[in-house]
Amino acid sequence: MGKFENKTVVVTGASSGIGKAIAEAFGAEGANVAVNYRANKDGADAVVANIEAAGGKAIAVEANIIDPESVQAMTDKIVEAFGTIDVLVNSAGAFDNFTPIEELSVEEWDWIMDVDVKGIFLCCKYMVPVMLKNENGGNVINIASGAGLRAGGGSVAYTAAKHAVVGFTAALSDLYSNEGKGIRANAICPGLIETRMVSGLLGDEATAESFRHGPAGRWGQPCEIANAALYLASDESSFIHGISLPVDGGWLIRH
């Protein structure tokens, strides 16, 4: 029996990368998984198929997380399918490609803030009330970034957005944590993880070499973020509230 048997887990941005790894990891532990996607239906369907092939239950749910009506409809569909929501993993994100501030358009700034901050707010706004009806509350895990704990290498909009996620997570935890029926909220701050989102950086040998100078001496893998999410959603971490956990191969301690 998996650790999350009969629990319902929602993962946003789950059609690829870190979100995909997280969704499949929860599925392997027995959870009912709602695989959210915005445009990549084929990717989401593949994640659902992988979970079902491993004996789990999953549905793909299309939603634009920056649209309140879309998030409300997604929430309703998940509750209709599985009865409740126990864990929300906000994994969807956008990046600004290190655009200097003098070249950063208002539209690009707004897009980063919408996806990385407003999307998390909306998912929590509509799904936390569902969790509060549960006998044992629920868990929110926000995927932030190492850029939420330090300067993000010139990535102004992304750094600002991920700092906002860190603050939002702490405030959410403070507001809803209480013994027995509370909502635990924590964030994960990945370092550079080998996904499509950072494929451009992976192609830059000089940048790749700089990241190999961290204590771990390598890139992180999506499964390592998934493992952190499993821990933070489990009873083993029941005394952990409101933290932002670096999973970065030690990069933060050297920079």
Short mmCIF file of C-alpha atoms in Angstrom, two decimals:
data_model
loop_
_atom_site.label_atom_id
_atom_site.label_comp_id
_atom_site.label_asym_id
_atom_site.label_seq_id
_atom_site.Cartn_x
_atom_site.Cartn_y
_atom_site.Cartn_z
CA MET A 1 0.00 0.00 0.00
CA GLY A 2 1.44 3.38 -1.02
CA LYS A 3 1.88 6.31 1.33
CA PHE A 4 -0.82 8.28 -0.48
CA GLU A 5 -3.40 5.57 -1.01
CA ASN A 6 -6.88 7.14 -1.36
CA LYS A 7 -5.42 10.65 -1.30
CA THR A 8 -6.10 13.07 -4.13
CA VAL A 9 -3.14 15.06 -5.40
CA VAL A 10 -3.34 17.94 -7.88
CA VAL A 11 -0.18 18.84 -9.79
CA THR A 12 -0.20 21.92 -12.01
CA GLY A 13 2.07 22.11 -15.02
CA ALA A 14 2.29 18.33 -14.92
CA SER A 15 2.61 17.49 -18.61
CA SER A 16 6.43 17.67 -18.59
CA GLY A 17 9.54 18.31 -16.53
CA ILE A 18 9.35 18.63 -12.77
CA GLY A 19 5.55 18.52 -12.70
CA LYS A 20 5.52 15.28 -14.67
CA ALA A 21 8.00 13.67 -12.28
CA ILE A 22 5.97 14.80 -9.27
CA ALA A 23 2.68 13.53 -10.68
CA GLU A 24 4.14 10.13 -11.53
CA ALA A 25 5.82 9.84 -8.12
CA PHE A 26 2.55 10.44 -6.27
CA GLY A 27 0.80 8.01 -8.60
CA ALA A 28 3.38 5.35 -7.78
CA GLU A 29 2.54 5.88 -4.09
CA GLY A 30 -1.14 5.16 -4.63
CA ALA A 31 -2.56 8.66 -4.98
CA ASN A 32 -5.40 9.72 -7.23
CA VAL A 33 -3.60 12.27 -9.40
CA ALA A 34 -5.07 15.21 -11.28
CA VAL A 35 -2.58 16.04 -14.03
CA ASN A 36 -3.07 19.69 -14.97
CA TYR A 37 -1.97 21.08 -18.31
CA ARG A 38 -2.64 24.22 -20.33
CA ALA A 39 -1.66 23.29 -23.89
CA ASN A 40 0.32 20.02 -23.90
CA LYS A 41 -2.55 17.53 -23.91
CA ASP A 42 -0.40 14.76 -25.38
CA GLY A 43 2.11 15.17 -22.57
CA ALA A 44 -0.59 15.12 -19.91
CA ASP A 45 -2.23 12.05 -21.44
CA ALA A 46 1.15 10.30 -21.43
CA VAL A 47 1.59 11.06 -17.72
CA VAL A 48 -1.89 9.67 -17.01
CA ALA A 49 -1.05 6.54 -19.01
CA ASN A 50 2.20 6.08 -17.07
CA ILE A 51 0.38 6.36 -13.75
CA GLU A 52 -2.34 3.94 -14.81
CA ALA A 53 0.23 1.49 -16.17
CA ALA A 54 1.80 1.46 -12.71
CA GLY A 55 -1.58 0.65 -11.16
CA GLY A 56 -2.58 4.17 -10.14
CA LYS A 57 -5.53 6.41 -10.93
CA ALA A 58 -5.21 9.70 -12.78
CA ILE A 59 -7.08 12.20 -14.91
CA ALA A 60 -5.79 14.94 -17.19
CA VAL A 61 -7.38 18.32 -16.49
CA GLU A 62 -6.99 21.25 -18.86
CA ALA A 63 -6.94 24.65 -17.17
CA ASN A 64 -5.32 28.03 -17.54
CA ILE A 65 -4.12 28.70 -14.01
CA ILE A 66 -4.15 32.49 -14.46
CA ASP A 67 -7.89 32.49 -15.25
CA PRO A 68 -10.16 32.33 -12.17
CA GLU A 69 -13.06 30.66 -13.99
CA SER A 70 -10.74 28.04 -15.46
CA VAL A 71 -9.25 27.22 -12.06
CA GLN A 72 -12.70 27.01 -10.47
CA ALA A 73 -13.83 24.64 -13.22
CA MET A 74 -10.72 22.51 -12.75
CA THR A 75 -11.35 22.33 -9.01
CA ASP A 76 -14.96 21.26 -9.56
CA LYS A 77 -13.92 18.58 -12.06
CA ILE A 78 -11.33 17.12 -9.67
CA VAL A 79 -13.76 17.03 -6.75
CA GLU A 80 -16.38 15.42 -8.98
CA ALA A 81 -13.88 12.74 -10.05
CA PHE A 82 -12.21 12.00 -6.71
CA GLY A 83 -14.40 13.51 -3.98
CA THR A 84 -11.88 15.92 -2.47
CA ILE A 85 -8.38 17.38 -2.72
CA ASP A 86 -5.70 16.45 -0.19
CA VAL A 87 -2.50 17.79 -1.75
CA LEU A 88 -1.91 20.66 -4.16
CA VAL A 89 1.48 20.93 -5.85
CA ASN A 90 1.84 24.22 -7.70
CA SER A 91 4.47 23.29 -10.27
CA ALA A 92 3.52 25.37 -13.31
CA GLY A 93 6.00 28.14 -13.99
CA ALA A 94 7.42 30.59 -16.50
CA PHE A 95 10.92 31.99 -16.96
CA ASP A 96 12.18 35.32 -18.34
CA ASN A 97 15.43 34.16 -20.00
CA PHE A 98 17.58 36.63 -18.01
CA THR A 99 16.12 39.64 -19.84
CA PRO A 100 17.82 42.86 -18.58
CA ILE A 101 15.36 45.24 -16.96
CA GLU A 102 15.83 47.91 -19.60
CA GLU A 103 14.80 45.36 -22.24
CA LEU A 104 12.09 43.66 -20.19
CA SER A 105 8.67 44.48 -21.59
CA VAL A 106 5.68 45.14 -19.37
CA GLU A 107 3.94 42.24 -21.11
CA GLU A 108 6.77 39.82 -20.25
CA TRP A 109 6.84 41.05 -16.63
CA ASP A 110 3.08 40.58 -16.33
CA TRP A 111 3.28 37.09 -17.87
CA ILE A 112 5.92 35.94 -15.39
CA MET A 113 3.97 37.36 -12.45
CA ASP A 114 0.72 35.86 -13.70
CA VAL A 115 2.04 32.33 -14.15
CA ASP A 116 4.48 32.19 -11.23
CA VAL A 117 2.47 34.11 -8.61
CA LYS A 118 -1.14 34.70 -9.63
CA GLY A 119 -1.51 31.08 -10.74
CA ILE A 120 -0.47 29.83 -7.31
CA PHE A 121 -2.80 32.30 -5.62
CA LEU A 122 -5.77 31.19 -7.72
CA CYS A 123 -5.16 27.47 -7.24
CA CYS A 124 -4.92 28.00 -3.48
CA LYS A 125 -7.96 30.29 -3.46
CA TYR A 126 -10.19 27.60 -4.94
CA MET A 127 -8.59 24.41 -3.60
CA VAL A 128 -7.70 25.31 0.00
CA PRO A 129 -11.42 25.63 0.91
CA VAL A 130 -11.89 22.06 -0.33
CA MET A 131 -9.02 20.88 1.89
CA LEU A 132 -10.49 22.66 4.91
CA LYS A 133 -13.49 20.34 4.68
CA ASN A 134 -11.24 17.29 5.07
CA GLU A 135 -10.96 15.63 8.46
CA ASN A 136 -7.16 15.90 8.29
CA GLY A 137 -6.81 19.14 6.37
CA GLY A 138 -4.34 19.12 3.51
CA ASN A 139 -1.00 20.10 2.07
CA VAL A 140 0.14 22.80 -0.33
CA ILE A 141 3.57 22.52 -1.92
CA ASN A 142 4.74 25.41 -4.06
CA ILE A 143 7.63 24.94 -6.47
CA ALA A 144 9.65 28.12 -6.05
CA SER A 145 13.33 28.32 -7.04
CA GLY A 146 16.79 28.97 -5.73
CA ALA A 147 16.15 32.38 -7.30
CA GLY A 148 13.55 32.87 -4.56
CA LEU A 149 16.30 32.75 -1.93
CA ARG A 150 18.99 34.83 -3.64
CA ALA A 151 19.56 36.96 -6.73
CA GLY A 152 18.70 34.95 -9.82
CA GLY A 153 21.68 35.68 -12.04
CA GLY A 154 20.15 38.78 -13.60
CA SER A 155 16.70 37.27 -14.04
CA VAL A 156 14.77 40.20 -12.59
CA ALA A 157 11.15 39.19 -13.17
CA TYR A 158 11.69 35.52 -12.34
CA THR A 159 13.64 36.37 -9.18
CA ALA A 160 10.95 38.77 -8.01
CA ALA A 161 8.22 36.23 -8.73
CA LYS A 162 9.94 33.39 -6.90
CA HIS A 163 10.65 35.60 -3.88
CA ALA A 164 6.91 36.29 -3.88
CA VAL A 165 6.21 32.55 -3.88
CA VAL A 166 8.46 32.07 -0.85
CA GLY A 167 6.65 34.85 1.02
CA PHE A 168 3.22 33.63 -0.04
CA THR A 169 4.03 30.12 1.19
CA ALA A 170 5.08 31.36 4.63
CA ALA A 171 1.99 33.54 4.95
CA LEU A 172 -0.31 30.72 3.82
CA SER A 173 1.21 28.36 6.36
CA ASP A 174 0.89 30.92 9.14
CA LEU A 175 -2.75 31.55 8.26
CA TYR A 176 -3.96 27.97 7.93
CA SER A 177 -1.69 25.79 10.08
CA ASN A 178 -3.39 24.43 13.16
CA GLU A 179 -3.27 21.08 14.84
CA GLY A 180 -5.58 18.43 13.46
CA LYS A 181 -7.45 20.23 10.70
CA GLY A 182 -4.91 22.64 9.30
CA ILE A 183 -3.27 23.14 5.96
CA ARG A 184 0.48 22.71 5.87
CA ALA A 185 2.18 24.83 3.23
CA ASN A 186 5.82 24.53 2.21
CA ALA A 187 7.91 25.44 -0.82
CA ILE A 188 10.67 23.66 -2.68
CA CYS A 189 13.47 25.76 -4.16
CA PRO A 190 15.14 23.74 -6.92
CA GLY A 191 18.55 24.53 -8.24
CA LEU A 192 19.25 23.93 -11.89
CA ILE A 193 17.28 20.83 -12.85
CA GLU A 194 17.71 19.03 -16.15
CA THR A 195 14.41 19.81 -17.86
CA ARG A 196 13.22 21.27 -21.15
CA MET A 197 12.73 24.64 -19.41
CA VAL A 198 16.48 25.00 -18.91
CA SER A 199 17.57 23.28 -22.11
CA GLY A 200 18.98 26.55 -23.39
CA LEU A 201 21.26 26.77 -20.38
CA LEU A 202 22.27 23.15 -20.76
CA GLY A 203 23.48 24.02 -24.24
CA ASP A 204 25.86 26.63 -22.86
CA GLU A 205 28.98 24.75 -21.80
CA ALA A 206 30.33 27.69 -19.79
CA THR A 207 27.11 27.92 -17.80
CA ALA A 208 26.98 24.16 -17.36
CA GLU A 209 30.54 24.14 -16.08
CA SER A 210 29.75 26.82 -13.51
CA PHE A 211 26.94 24.73 -12.06
CA ARG A 212 29.21 21.70 -11.85
CA HIS A 213 31.24 23.72 -9.38
CA GLY A 214 28.55 23.26 -6.72
CA PRO A 215 29.19 20.67 -4.00
CA ALA A 216 27.16 17.98 -5.77
CA GLY A 217 29.11 18.55 -8.98
CA ARG A 218 26.18 17.81 -11.29
CA TRP A 219 22.77 18.88 -12.50
CA GLY A 220 19.70 17.91 -10.52
CA GLN A 221 17.07 15.53 -11.88
CA PRO A 222 13.27 16.03 -11.81
CA CYS A 223 12.86 12.89 -9.68
CA GLU A 224 14.88 14.57 -6.91
CA ILE A 225 12.34 17.38 -6.70
CA ALA A 226 9.57 14.78 -6.74
CA ASN A 227 11.18 13.00 -3.78
CA ALA A 228 11.19 16.26 -1.83
CA ALA A 229 7.52 16.82 -2.66
CA LEU A 230 6.63 13.31 -1.47
CA TYR A 231 8.37 13.98 1.83
CA LEU A 232 6.77 17.38 2.41
CA ALA A 233 3.30 15.96 1.70
CA SER A 234 3.79 12.96 3.99
CA ASP A 235 3.18 12.48 7.70
CA GLU A 236 6.94 12.18 8.19
CA SER A 237 7.17 15.97 7.74
CA SER A 238 4.17 16.84 9.92
CA PHE A 239 6.23 19.23 12.07
CA ILE A 240 7.51 21.16 9.05
CA HIS A 241 5.47 24.29 8.32
CA GLY A 242 6.13 27.25 6.05
CA ILE A 243 9.68 26.46 4.97
CA SER A 244 11.34 26.95 1.60
CA LEU A 245 13.54 23.90 1.10
CA PRO A 246 16.56 24.25 -1.20
CA VAL A 247 17.08 21.18 -3.37
CA ASP A 248 20.04 22.47 -5.31
CA GLY A 249 23.04 20.20 -4.81
CA GLY A 250 24.51 22.67 -2.33
CA TRP A 251 24.66 25.55 -4.82
CA LEU A 252 23.18 28.01 -2.31
CA ILE A 253 25.91 27.51 0.30
CA ARG A 254 28.60 28.53 -2.19
CA HIS A 255 26.84 31.52 -3.73
#
